[in-house]
Structure formats: structure tokens, C-alpha cells
Amino acid sequence: PPPQWRLFQPDSEVLVTPPRPPKNEVFVFGEPQRFGPKPMPLDADEWLCNPEAPELTNELEKLQEMLQSASLELLDGFCSDPGEVPSRLRHFSNVLKNLSGLL
């Protein structure tokens, strides 16, 4: 390894502070991104699974199956029925929100 790597060894006296998160908009692949508060938690009627279940493995498996199904339905909508894409996209987004909320 190069000699400067010794600066980052555990016994080194050099302290490297973590980077500060951006305060303004940043662009990722040309799209503006904001680093702000986390998304709001889901309401009780938005859950597609039981977040209070003692064993979340089964709930995650259900959501994973729903995600696969919603993905296929969305792709099918793009190919065969473009008019249905917005509703299928909402369902896909809801499944993703559920996964995010559960994790």
C-alpha cells in the first residue's frame, strides 16, 4: 500500500471527520435530490401487511411477493395498457412504501 495509507490505521493520530451532509439540492444523474426528513409513517389503512406481527419474516415475504407482482403488472401496463399505468404505479409505490416502513 502507498505510504499515505498509514494515516488511516487505527493507531494513527490523524482524525478524519465525517463529511457534512449537503444543505441544498444536489443533482444525481441530472435529477435534483434533497436530503431532508424521512418520509412520513404510513397510516393504518395504508399498510398492506401487519407491522405489529411478532415475526416479520412472513410479512416481508408477503410484501416481496406483492412487489414482484406489482412490478410485472406495471411492466405489462407499459406494454399492453398505457392507460392503466398511473394506477399500477400508485400500487407499486404503495408496496415500496410498505417495505420501507417495515424495514
PDB file of N, CA and C in Angstrom:
ATOM      1  N   PRO A   1       0.831  -1.205   0.000  1.00  0.00           N
ATOM      2  CA  PRO A   1       0.000   0.000   0.000  1.00  0.00           C
ATOM      3  C   PRO A   1       0.875   1.269   0.000  1.00  0.00           C
ATOM      4  N   PRO A   2       0.313   2.351  -0.525  1.00  0.00           N
ATOM      5  CA  PRO A   2       1.064   3.602  -0.532  1.00  0.00           C
ATOM      6  C   PRO A   2       1.324   4.094   0.895  1.00  0.00           C
ATOM      7  N   PRO A   3       2.362   4.882   1.105  1.00  0.00           N
ATOM      8  CA  PRO A   3       2.719   5.317   2.449  1.00  0.00           C
ATOM      9  C   PRO A   3       1.647   6.171   3.125  1.00  0.00           C
ATOM     10  N   GLN A   4       0.841   6.900   2.360  1.00  0.00           N
ATOM     11  CA  GLN A   4      -0.169   7.743   2.999  1.00  0.00           C
ATOM     12  C   GLN A   4      -1.275   6.937   3.675  1.00  0.00           C
ATOM     13  N   TRP A   5      -1.398   5.659   3.361  1.00  0.00           N
ATOM     14  CA  TRP A   5      -2.423   4.829   3.999  1.00  0.00           C
ATOM     15  C   TRP A   5      -2.178   4.676   5.484  1.00  0.00           C
ATOM     16  N   ARG A   6      -0.949   4.853   5.932  1.00  0.00           N
ATOM     17  CA  ARG A   6      -0.665   4.712   7.355  1.00  0.00           C
ATOM     18  C   ARG A   6      -1.420   5.755   8.178  1.00  0.00           C
ATOM     19  N   LEU A   7      -1.852   6.840   7.531  1.00  0.00           N
ATOM     20  CA  LEU A   7      -2.609   7.873   8.238  1.00  0.00           C
ATOM     21  C   LEU A   7      -3.955   7.364   8.735  1.00  0.00           C
ATOM     22  N   PHE A   8      -4.477   6.323   8.099  1.00  0.00           N
ATOM     23  CA  PHE A   8      -5.820   5.845   8.437  1.00  0.00           C
ATOM     24  C   PHE A   8      -5.808   4.557   9.244  1.00  0.00           C
ATOM     25  N   GLN A   9      -4.663   4.182   9.758  1.00  0.00           N
ATOM     26  CA  GLN A   9      -4.591   2.993  10.605  1.00  0.00           C
ATOM     27  C   GLN A   9      -5.176   3.319  11.979  1.00  0.00           C
ATOM     28  N   PRO A  10      -5.675   2.299  12.688  1.00  0.00           N
ATOM     29  CA  PRO A  10      -6.312   2.547  13.989  1.00  0.00           C
ATOM     30  C   PRO A  10      -5.405   3.245  15.000  1.00  0.00           C
ATOM     31  N   ASP A  11      -4.107   3.007  14.941  1.00  0.00           N
ATOM     32  CA  ASP A  11      -3.209   3.619  15.919  1.00  0.00           C
ATOM     33  C   ASP A  11      -2.692   4.982  15.474  1.00  0.00           C
ATOM     34  N   SER A  12      -3.180   5.504  14.378  1.00  0.00           N
ATOM     35  CA  SER A  12      -2.733   6.793  13.858  1.00  0.00           C
ATOM     36  C   SER A  12      -3.311   7.928  14.706  1.00  0.00           C
ATOM     37  N   GLU A  13      -2.619   9.031  14.755  1.00  0.00           N
ATOM     38  CA  GLU A  13      -3.094  10.199  15.485  1.00  0.00           C
ATOM     39  C   GLU A  13      -3.938  11.120  14.608  1.00  0.00           C
ATOM     40  N   VAL A  14      -4.075  10.773  13.356  1.00  0.00           N
ATOM     41  CA  VAL A  14      -4.858  11.583  12.430  1.00  0.00           C
ATOM     42  C   VAL A  14      -6.338  11.260  12.608  1.00  0.00           C
ATOM     43  N   LEU A  15      -7.135  12.276  12.832  1.00  0.00           N
ATOM     44  CA  LEU A  15      -8.578  12.103  12.959  1.00  0.00           C
ATOM     45  C   LEU A  15      -9.250  12.663  11.711  1.00  0.00           C
ATOM     46  N   VAL A  16     -10.044  11.856  11.092  1.00  0.00           N
ATOM     47  CA  VAL A  16     -10.760  12.268   9.890  1.00  0.00           C
ATOM     48  C   VAL A  16     -12.220  12.434  10.269  1.00  0.00           C
ATOM     49  N   THR A  17     -12.729  13.639  10.152  1.00  0.00           N
ATOM     50  CA  THR A  17     -14.130  13.878  10.492  1.00  0.00           C
ATOM     51  C   THR A  17     -15.009  13.449   9.325  1.00  0.00           C
ATOM     52  N   PRO A  18     -16.202  12.958   9.627  1.00  0.00           N
ATOM     53  CA  PRO A  18     -17.103  12.559   8.534  1.00  0.00           C
ATOM     54  C   PRO A  18     -17.557  13.782   7.747  1.00  0.00           C
ATOM     55  N   PRO A  19     -17.894  13.593   6.491  1.00  0.00           N
ATOM     56  CA  PRO A  19     -18.333  14.735   5.681  1.00  0.00           C
ATOM     57  C   PRO A  19     -19.675  15.273   6.174  1.00  0.00           C
ATOM     58  N   ARG A  20     -19.863  16.557   5.999  1.00  0.00           N
ATOM     59  CA  ARG A  20     -21.138  17.170   6.363  1.00  0.00           C
ATOM     60  C   ARG A  20     -22.157  16.898   5.262  1.00  0.00           C
ATOM     61  N   PRO A  21     -23.380  16.571   5.641  1.00  0.00           N
ATOM     62  CA  PRO A  21     -24.394  16.341   4.600  1.00  0.00           C
ATOM     63  C   PRO A  21     -24.727  17.656   3.892  1.00  0.00           C
ATOM     64  N   PRO A  22     -25.115  17.585   2.628  1.00  0.00           N
ATOM     65  CA  PRO A  22     -25.448  18.808   1.890  1.00  0.00           C
ATOM     66  C   PRO A  22     -26.703  19.465   2.455  1.00  0.00           C
ATOM     67  N   LYS A  23     -26.714  20.780   2.397  1.00  0.00           N
ATOM     68  CA  LYS A  23     -27.871  21.528   2.903  1.00  0.00           C
ATOM     69  C   LYS A  23     -28.823  21.912   1.779  1.00  0.00           C
ATOM     70  N   ASN A  24     -28.310  22.022   0.592  1.00  0.00           N
ATOM     71  CA  ASN A  24     -29.119  22.430  -0.554  1.00  0.00           C
ATOM     72  C   ASN A  24     -29.354  21.243  -1.471  1.00  0.00           C
ATOM     73  N   GLU A  25     -30.007  21.524  -2.584  1.00  0.00           N
ATOM     74  CA  GLU A  25     -30.253  20.490  -3.581  1.00  0.00           C
ATOM     75  C   GLU A  25     -28.947  20.004  -4.180  1.00  0.00           C
ATOM     76  N   VAL A  26     -28.884  18.711  -4.411  1.00  0.00           N
ATOM     77  CA  VAL A  26     -27.762  18.129  -5.140  1.00  0.00           C
ATOM     78  C   VAL A  26     -28.350  17.416  -6.355  1.00  0.00           C
ATOM     79  N   PHE A  27     -27.527  17.191  -7.351  1.00  0.00           N
ATOM     80  CA  PHE A  27     -28.007  16.546  -8.564  1.00  0.00           C
ATOM     81  C   PHE A  27     -27.368  15.178  -8.698  1.00  0.00           C
ATOM     82  N   VAL A  28     -28.210  14.157  -8.825  1.00  0.00           N
ATOM     83  CA  VAL A  28     -27.766  12.787  -9.025  1.00  0.00           C
ATOM     84  C   VAL A  28     -28.309  12.351 -10.374  1.00  0.00           C
ATOM     85  N   PHE A  29     -27.413  12.052 -11.299  1.00  0.00           N
ATOM     86  CA  PHE A  29     -27.783  11.701 -12.664  1.00  0.00           C
ATOM     87  C   PHE A  29     -28.672  12.776 -13.289  1.00  0.00           C
ATOM     88  N   GLY A  30     -28.375  14.044 -12.971  1.00  0.00           N
ATOM     89  CA  GLY A  30     -29.114  15.156 -13.549  1.00  0.00           C
ATOM     90  C   GLY A  30     -30.449  15.449 -12.891  1.00  0.00           C
ATOM     91  N   GLU A  31     -30.847  14.645 -11.923  1.00  0.00           N
ATOM     92  CA  GLU A  31     -32.120  14.844 -11.227  1.00  0.00           C
ATOM     93  C   GLU A  31     -31.867  15.500  -9.871  1.00  0.00           C
ATOM     94  N   PRO A  32     -32.638  16.542  -9.518  1.00  0.00           N
ATOM     95  CA  PRO A  32     -32.431  17.177  -8.216  1.00  0.00           C
ATOM     96  C   PRO A  32     -32.861  16.241  -7.077  1.00  0.00           C
ATOM     97  N   GLN A  33     -32.043  16.178  -6.052  1.00  0.00           N
ATOM     98  CA  GLN A  33     -32.337  15.356  -4.874  1.00  0.00           C
ATOM     99  C   GLN A  33     -32.202  16.228  -3.639  1.00  0.00           C
ATOM    100  N   ARG A  34     -33.069  16.038  -2.671  1.00  0.00           N
ATOM    101  CA  ARG A  34     -32.964  16.751  -1.408  1.00  0.00           C
ATOM    102  C   ARG A  34     -32.785  15.733  -0.301  1.00  0.00           C
ATOM    103  N   PHE A  35     -31.914  16.087   0.608  1.00  0.00           N
ATOM    104  CA  PHE A  35     -31.724  15.261   1.783  1.00  0.00           C
ATOM    105  C   PHE A  35     -32.474  15.939   2.911  1.00  0.00           C
ATOM    106  N   GLY A  36     -33.645  15.455   3.180  1.00  0.00           N
ATOM    107  CA  GLY A  36     -34.476  16.082   4.191  1.00  0.00           C
ATOM    108  C   GLY A  36     -34.985  15.057   5.173  1.00  0.00           C
ATOM    109  N   PRO A  37     -36.077  15.398   5.797  1.00  0.00           N
ATOM    110  CA  PRO A  37     -36.649  14.472   6.768  1.00  0.00           C
ATOM    111  C   PRO A  37     -37.097  13.175   6.103  1.00  0.00           C
ATOM    112  N   LYS A  38     -37.132  12.137   6.884  1.00  0.00           N
ATOM    113  CA  LYS A  38     -37.573  10.839   6.366  1.00  0.00           C
ATOM    114  C   LYS A  38     -39.051  10.913   6.008  1.00  0.00           C
ATOM    115  N   PRO A  39     -39.500  10.021   5.132  1.00  0.00           N
ATOM    116  CA  PRO A  39     -40.909  10.039   4.755  1.00  0.00           C
ATOM    117  C   PRO A  39     -41.816   9.791   5.953  1.00  0.00           C
ATOM    118  N   MET A  40     -43.002  10.332   5.844  1.00  0.00           N
ATOM    119  CA  MET A  40     -43.973  10.178   6.929  1.00  0.00           C
ATOM    120  C   MET A  40     -44.355   8.703   7.080  1.00  0.00           C
ATOM    121  N   PRO A  41     -44.618   8.283   8.314  1.00  0.00           N
ATOM    122  CA  PRO A  41     -45.053   6.896   8.500  1.00  0.00           C
ATOM    123  C   PRO A  41     -46.409   6.665   7.842  1.00  0.00           C
ATOM    124  N   LEU A  42     -46.660   5.431   7.521  1.00  0.00           N
ATOM    125  CA  LEU A  42     -47.913   5.076   6.855  1.00  0.00           C
ATOM    126  C   LEU A  42     -49.071   5.106   7.845  1.00  0.00           C
ATOM    127  N   ASP A  43     -50.229   5.480   7.327  1.00  0.00           N
ATOM    128  CA  ASP A  43     -51.449   5.405   8.141  1.00  0.00           C
ATOM    129  C   ASP A  43     -51.875   3.949   8.253  1.00  0.00           C
ATOM    130  N   ALA A  44     -52.740   3.677   9.209  1.00  0.00           N
ATOM    131  CA  ALA A  44     -53.181   2.302   9.450  1.00  0.00           C
ATOM    132  C   ALA A  44     -53.850   1.694   8.219  1.00  0.00           C
ATOM    133  N   ASP A  45     -54.590   2.508   7.457  1.00  0.00           N
ATOM    134  CA  ASP A  45     -55.292   1.963   6.289  1.00  0.00           C
ATOM    135  C   ASP A  45     -54.380   1.793   5.074  1.00  0.00           C
ATOM    136  N   GLU A  46     -53.148   2.307   5.123  1.00  0.00           N
ATOM    137  CA  GLU A  46     -52.217   2.169   4.002  1.00  0.00           C
ATOM    138  C   GLU A  46     -51.359   0.913   4.097  1.00  0.00           C
ATOM    139  N   TRP A  47     -51.320   0.282   5.259  1.00  0.00           N
ATOM    140  CA  TRP A  47     -50.482  -0.913   5.425  1.00  0.00           C
ATOM    141  C   TRP A  47     -51.067  -2.079   4.655  1.00  0.00           C
ATOM    142  N   LEU A  48     -50.224  -2.780   3.926  1.00  0.00           N
ATOM    143  CA  LEU A  48     -50.625  -3.983   3.195  1.00  0.00           C
ATOM    144  C   LEU A  48     -50.258  -5.239   3.978  1.00  0.00           C
ATOM    145  N   CYS A  49     -49.654  -5.069   5.141  1.00  0.00           N
ATOM    146  CA  CYS A  49     -49.257  -6.185   5.989  1.00  0.00           C
ATOM    147  C   CYS A  49     -49.451  -5.761   7.441  1.00  0.00           C
ATOM    148  N   ASN A  50     -49.081  -6.620   8.360  1.00  0.00           N
ATOM    149  CA  ASN A  50     -49.224  -6.326   9.780  1.00  0.00           C
ATOM    150  C   ASN A  50     -47.865  -5.928  10.359  1.00  0.00           C
ATOM    151  N   PRO A  51     -47.620  -4.620  10.562  1.00  0.00           N
ATOM    152  CA  PRO A  51     -46.319  -4.200  11.083  1.00  0.00           C
ATOM    153  C   PRO A  51     -46.105  -4.573  12.545  1.00  0.00           C
ATOM    154  N   GLU A  52     -47.163  -4.961  13.229  1.00  0.00           N
ATOM    155  CA  GLU A  52     -47.064  -5.339  14.641  1.00  0.00           C
ATOM    156  C   GLU A  52     -46.923  -6.851  14.832  1.00  0.00           C
ATOM    157  N   ALA A  53     -46.782  -7.587  13.738  1.00  0.00           N
ATOM    158  CA  ALA A  53     -46.666  -9.046  13.829  1.00  0.00           C
ATOM    159  C   ALA A  53     -45.415  -9.414  14.627  1.00  0.00           C
ATOM    160  N   PRO A  54     -45.529 -10.463  15.455  1.00  0.00           N
ATOM    161  CA  PRO A  54     -44.355 -10.860  16.248  1.00  0.00           C
ATOM    162  C   PRO A  54     -43.198 -11.356  15.379  1.00  0.00           C
ATOM    163  N   GLU A  55     -43.505 -11.952  14.247  1.00  0.00           N
ATOM    164  CA  GLU A  55     -42.472 -12.450  13.333  1.00  0.00           C
ATOM    165  C   GLU A  55     -42.637 -11.724  12.001  1.00  0.00           C
ATOM    166  N   LEU A  56     -41.708 -10.820  11.686  1.00  0.00           N
ATOM    167  CA  LEU A  56     -41.837 -10.011  10.477  1.00  0.00           C
ATOM    168  C   LEU A  56     -41.380 -10.738   9.216  1.00  0.00           C
ATOM    169  N   THR A  57     -40.790 -11.906   9.364  1.00  0.00           N
ATOM    170  CA  THR A  57     -40.327 -12.653   8.192  1.00  0.00           C
ATOM    171  C   THR A  57     -41.478 -12.945   7.240  1.00  0.00           C
ATOM    172  N   ASN A  58     -42.594 -13.407   7.782  1.00  0.00           N
ATOM    173  CA  ASN A  58     -43.750 -13.725   6.935  1.00  0.00           C
ATOM    174  C   ASN A  58     -44.295 -12.471   6.250  1.00  0.00           C
ATOM    175  N   GLU A  59     -44.305 -11.371   6.987  1.00  0.00           N
ATOM    176  CA  GLU A  59     -44.806 -10.122   6.410  1.00  0.00           C
ATOM    177  C   GLU A  59     -43.887  -9.642   5.281  1.00  0.00           C
ATOM    178  N   LEU A  60     -42.584  -9.763   5.489  1.00  0.00           N
ATOM    179  CA  LEU A  60     -41.639  -9.367   4.448  1.00  0.00           C
ATOM    180  C   LEU A  60     -41.766 -10.254   3.213  1.00  0.00           C
ATOM    181  N   GLU A  61     -42.004 -11.537   3.422  1.00  0.00           N
ATOM    182  CA  GLU A  61     -42.196 -12.437   2.282  1.00  0.00           C
ATOM    183  C   GLU A  61     -43.444 -12.062   1.495  1.00  0.00           C
ATOM    184  N   LYS A  62     -44.525 -11.710   2.207  1.00  0.00           N
ATOM    185  CA  LYS A  62     -45.755 -11.281   1.522  1.00  0.00           C
ATOM    186  C   LYS A  62     -45.495 -10.026   0.693  1.00  0.00           C
ATOM    187  N   LEU A  63     -44.796  -9.058   1.309  1.00  0.00           N
ATOM    188  CA  LEU A  63     -44.506  -7.821   0.591  1.00  0.00           C
ATOM    189  C   LEU A  63     -43.582  -8.059  -0.596  1.00  0.00           C
ATOM    190  N   GLN A  64     -42.654  -8.979  -0.451  1.00  0.00           N
ATOM    191  CA  GLN A  64     -41.753  -9.290  -1.563  1.00  0.00           C
ATOM    192  C   GLN A  64     -42.536  -9.887  -2.727  1.00  0.00           C
ATOM    193  N   GLU A  65     -43.489 -10.763  -2.423  1.00  0.00           N
ATOM    194  CA  GLU A  65     -44.341 -11.330  -3.481  1.00  0.00           C
ATOM    195  C   GLU A  65     -45.197 -10.241  -4.115  1.00  0.00           C
ATOM    196  N   MET A  66     -45.731  -9.327  -3.278  1.00  0.00           N
ATOM    197  CA  MET A  66     -46.524  -8.220  -3.813  1.00  0.00           C
ATOM    198  C   MET A  66     -45.679  -7.328  -4.706  1.00  0.00           C
ATOM    199  N   LEU A  67     -44.430  -7.104  -4.323  1.00  0.00           N
ATOM    200  CA  LEU A  67     -43.535  -6.268  -5.122  1.00  0.00           C
ATOM    201  C   LEU A  67     -43.259  -6.908  -6.477  1.00  0.00           C
ATOM    202  N   GLN A  68     -43.027  -8.220  -6.486  1.00  0.00           N
ATOM    203  CA  GLN A  68     -42.817  -8.912  -7.755  1.00  0.00           C
ATOM    204  C   GLN A  68     -44.054  -8.807  -8.640  1.00  0.00           C
ATOM    205  N   SER A  69     -45.200  -9.042  -8.048  1.00  0.00           N
ATOM    206  CA  SER A  69     -46.448  -8.980  -8.805  1.00  0.00           C
ATOM    207  C   SER A  69     -46.707  -7.568  -9.325  1.00  0.00           C
ATOM    208  N   ALA A  70     -46.507  -6.559  -8.465  1.00  0.00           N
ATOM    209  CA  ALA A  70     -46.738  -5.180  -8.881  1.00  0.00           C
ATOM    210  C   ALA A  70     -45.760  -4.775  -9.984  1.00  0.00           C
ATOM    211  N   SER A  71     -44.530  -5.267  -9.914  1.00  0.00           N
ATOM    212  CA  SER A  71     -43.541  -4.967 -10.962  1.00  0.00           C
ATOM    213  C   SER A  71     -43.982  -5.532 -12.294  1.00  0.00           C
ATOM    214  N   LEU A  72     -44.422  -6.787 -12.285  1.00  0.00           N
ATOM    215  CA  LEU A  72     -44.869  -7.413 -13.522  1.00  0.00           C
ATOM    216  C   LEU A  72     -46.110  -6.728 -14.086  1.00  0.00           C
ATOM    217  N   GLU A  73     -47.046  -6.356 -13.192  1.00  0.00           N
ATOM    218  CA  GLU A  73     -48.257  -5.667 -13.649  1.00  0.00           C
ATOM    219  C   GLU A  73     -47.904  -4.312 -14.250  1.00  0.00           C
ATOM    220  N   LEU A  74     -46.951  -3.614 -13.634  1.00  0.00           N
ATOM    221  CA  LEU A  74     -46.540  -2.313 -14.153  1.00  0.00           C
ATOM    222  C   LEU A  74     -45.894  -2.458 -15.531  1.00  0.00           C
ATOM    223  N   LEU A  75     -45.005  -3.421 -15.678  1.00  0.00           N
ATOM    224  CA  LEU A  75     -44.377  -3.646 -16.983  1.00  0.00           C
ATOM    225  C   LEU A  75     -45.405  -4.061 -18.032  1.00  0.00           C
ATOM    226  N   ASP A  76     -46.356  -4.897 -17.615  1.00  0.00           N
ATOM    227  CA  ASP A  76     -47.414  -5.305 -18.536  1.00  0.00           C
ATOM    228  C   ASP A  76     -48.248  -4.096 -18.954  1.00  0.00           C
ATOM    229  N   GLY A  77     -48.499  -3.194 -18.010  1.00  0.00           N
ATOM    230  CA  GLY A  77     -49.256  -1.991 -18.335  1.00  0.00           C
ATOM    231  C   GLY A  77     -48.537  -1.117 -19.346  1.00  0.00           C
ATOM    232  N   PHE A  78     -47.215  -1.008 -19.211  1.00  0.00           N
ATOM    233  CA  PHE A  78     -46.456  -0.223 -20.180  1.00  0.00           C
ATOM    234  C   PHE A  78     -46.602  -0.802 -21.584  1.00  0.00           C
ATOM    235  N   CYS A  79     -46.659  -2.119 -21.672  1.00  0.00           N
ATOM    236  CA  CYS A  79     -46.715  -2.780 -22.981  1.00  0.00           C
ATOM    237  C   CYS A  79     -48.116  -2.861 -23.550  1.00  0.00           C
ATOM    238  N   SER A  80     -49.081  -3.209 -22.725  1.00  0.00           N
ATOM    239  CA  SER A  80     -50.397  -3.524 -23.272  1.00  0.00           C
ATOM    240  C   SER A  80     -51.488  -2.503 -22.969  1.00  0.00           C
ATOM    241  N   ASP A  81     -51.396  -1.797 -21.831  1.00  0.00           N
ATOM    242  CA  ASP A  81     -52.483  -0.895 -21.450  1.00  0.00           C
ATOM    243  C   ASP A  81     -51.927   0.362 -20.796  1.00  0.00           C
ATOM    244  N   PRO A  82     -51.400   1.310 -21.581  1.00  0.00           N
ATOM    245  CA  PRO A  82     -50.793   2.513 -21.012  1.00  0.00           C
ATOM    246  C   PRO A  82     -51.743   3.348 -20.157  1.00  0.00           C
ATOM    247  N   GLY A  83     -53.023   3.227 -20.379  1.00  0.00           N
ATOM    248  CA  GLY A  83     -53.989   3.983 -19.579  1.00  0.00           C
ATOM    249  C   GLY A  83     -54.030   3.539 -18.126  1.00  0.00           C
ATOM    250  N   GLU A  84     -53.642   2.310 -17.866  1.00  0.00           N
ATOM    251  CA  GLU A  84     -53.653   1.769 -16.511  1.00  0.00           C
ATOM    252  C   GLU A  84     -52.348   2.017 -15.754  1.00  0.00           C
ATOM    253  N   VAL A  85     -51.351   2.579 -16.420  1.00  0.00           N
ATOM    254  CA  VAL A  85     -50.036   2.761 -15.798  1.00  0.00           C
ATOM    255  C   VAL A  85     -50.101   3.609 -14.529  1.00  0.00           C
ATOM    256  N   PRO A  86     -50.818   4.740 -14.488  1.00  0.00           N
ATOM    257  CA  PRO A  86     -50.828   5.535 -13.253  1.00  0.00           C
ATOM    258  C   PRO A  86     -51.343   4.772 -12.025  1.00  0.00           C
ATOM    259  N   SER A  87     -52.408   3.995 -12.186  1.00  0.00           N
ATOM    260  CA  SER A  87     -52.928   3.250 -11.033  1.00  0.00           C
ATOM    261  C   SER A  87     -51.974   2.125 -10.630  1.00  0.00           C
ATOM    262  N   ARG A  88     -51.363   1.481 -11.616  1.00  0.00           N
ATOM    263  CA  ARG A  88     -50.403   0.416 -11.308  1.00  0.00           C
ATOM    264  C   ARG A  88     -49.149   0.993 -10.659  1.00  0.00           C
ATOM    265  N   LEU A  89     -48.756   2.178 -11.084  1.00  0.00           N
ATOM    266  CA  LEU A  89     -47.604   2.841 -10.490  1.00  0.00           C
ATOM    267  C   LEU A  89     -47.892   3.240  -9.046  1.00  0.00           C
ATOM    268  N   ARG A  90     -49.119   3.690  -8.766  1.00  0.00           N
ATOM    269  CA  ARG A  90     -49.503   4.008  -7.380  1.00  0.00           C
ATOM    270  C   ARG A  90     -49.439   2.768  -6.501  1.00  0.00           C
ATOM    271  N   HIS A  91     -49.928   1.644  -7.024  1.00  0.00           N
ATOM    272  CA  HIS A  91     -49.881   0.395  -6.252  1.00  0.00           C
ATOM    273  C   HIS A  91     -48.429  -0.023  -6.004  1.00  0.00           C
ATOM    274  N   PHE A  92     -47.594   0.062  -7.027  1.00  0.00           N
ATOM    275  CA  PHE A  92     -46.182  -0.276  -6.895  1.00  0.00           C
ATOM    276  C   PHE A  92     -45.517   0.619  -5.840  1.00  0.00           C
ATOM    277  N   SER A  93     -45.815   1.909  -5.892  1.00  0.00           N
ATOM    278  CA  SER A  93     -45.263   2.862  -4.934  1.00  0.00           C
ATOM    279  C   SER A  93     -45.734   2.546  -3.519  1.00  0.00           C
ATOM    280  N   ASN A  94     -46.985   2.151  -3.374  1.00  0.00           N
ATOM    281  CA  ASN A  94     -47.517   1.806  -2.052  1.00  0.00           C
ATOM    282  C   ASN A  94     -46.810   0.576  -1.483  1.00  0.00           C
ATOM    283  N   VAL A  95     -46.546  -0.408  -2.328  1.00  0.00           N
ATOM    284  CA  VAL A  95     -45.823  -1.598  -1.865  1.00  0.00           C
ATOM    285  C   VAL A  95     -44.411  -1.208  -1.414  1.00  0.00           C
ATOM    286  N   LEU A  96     -43.744  -0.340  -2.186  1.00  0.00           N
ATOM    287  CA  LEU A  96     -42.407   0.117  -1.801  1.00  0.00           C
ATOM    288  C   LEU A  96     -42.436   0.879  -0.480  1.00  0.00           C
ATOM    289  N   LYS A  97     -43.447   1.725  -0.292  1.00  0.00           N
ATOM    290  CA  LYS A  97     -43.574   2.456   0.976  1.00  0.00           C
ATOM    291  C   LYS A  97     -43.767   1.490   2.142  1.00  0.00           C
ATOM    292  N   ASN A  98     -44.533   0.436   1.918  1.00  0.00           N
ATOM    293  CA  ASN A  98     -44.743  -0.569   2.959  1.00  0.00           C
ATOM    294  C   ASN A  98     -43.437  -1.261   3.314  1.00  0.00           C
ATOM    295  N   LEU A  99     -42.681  -1.644   2.289  1.00  0.00           N
ATOM    296  CA  LEU A  99     -41.384  -2.281   2.539  1.00  0.00           C
ATOM    297  C   LEU A  99     -40.460  -1.344   3.312  1.00  0.00           C
ATOM    298  N   SER A 100     -40.428  -0.109   2.897  1.00  0.00           N
ATOM    299  CA  SER A 100     -39.583   0.867   3.568  1.00  0.00           C
ATOM    300  C   SER A 100     -40.029   1.080   5.015  1.00  0.00           C
ATOM    301  N   GLY A 101     -41.333   1.165   5.212  1.00  0.00           N
ATOM    302  CA  GLY A 101     -41.851   1.351   6.569  1.00  0.00           C
ATOM    303  C   GLY A 101     -41.604   0.170   7.469  1.00  0.00           C
ATOM    304  N   LEU A 102     -41.654  -1.014   6.899  1.00  0.00           N
ATOM    305  CA  LEU A 102     -41.449  -2.224   7.698  1.00  0.00           C
ATOM    306  C   LEU A 102     -39.992  -2.406   8.052  1.00  0.00           C
ATOM    307  N   LEU A 103     -39.094  -2.020   7.146  1.00  0.00           N
ATOM    308  CA  LEU A 103     -37.677  -2.160   7.415  1.00  0.00           C
ATOM    309  C   LEU A 103     -37.196  -1.031   8.298  1.00  0.00           C
TER     310      LEU A 103
END
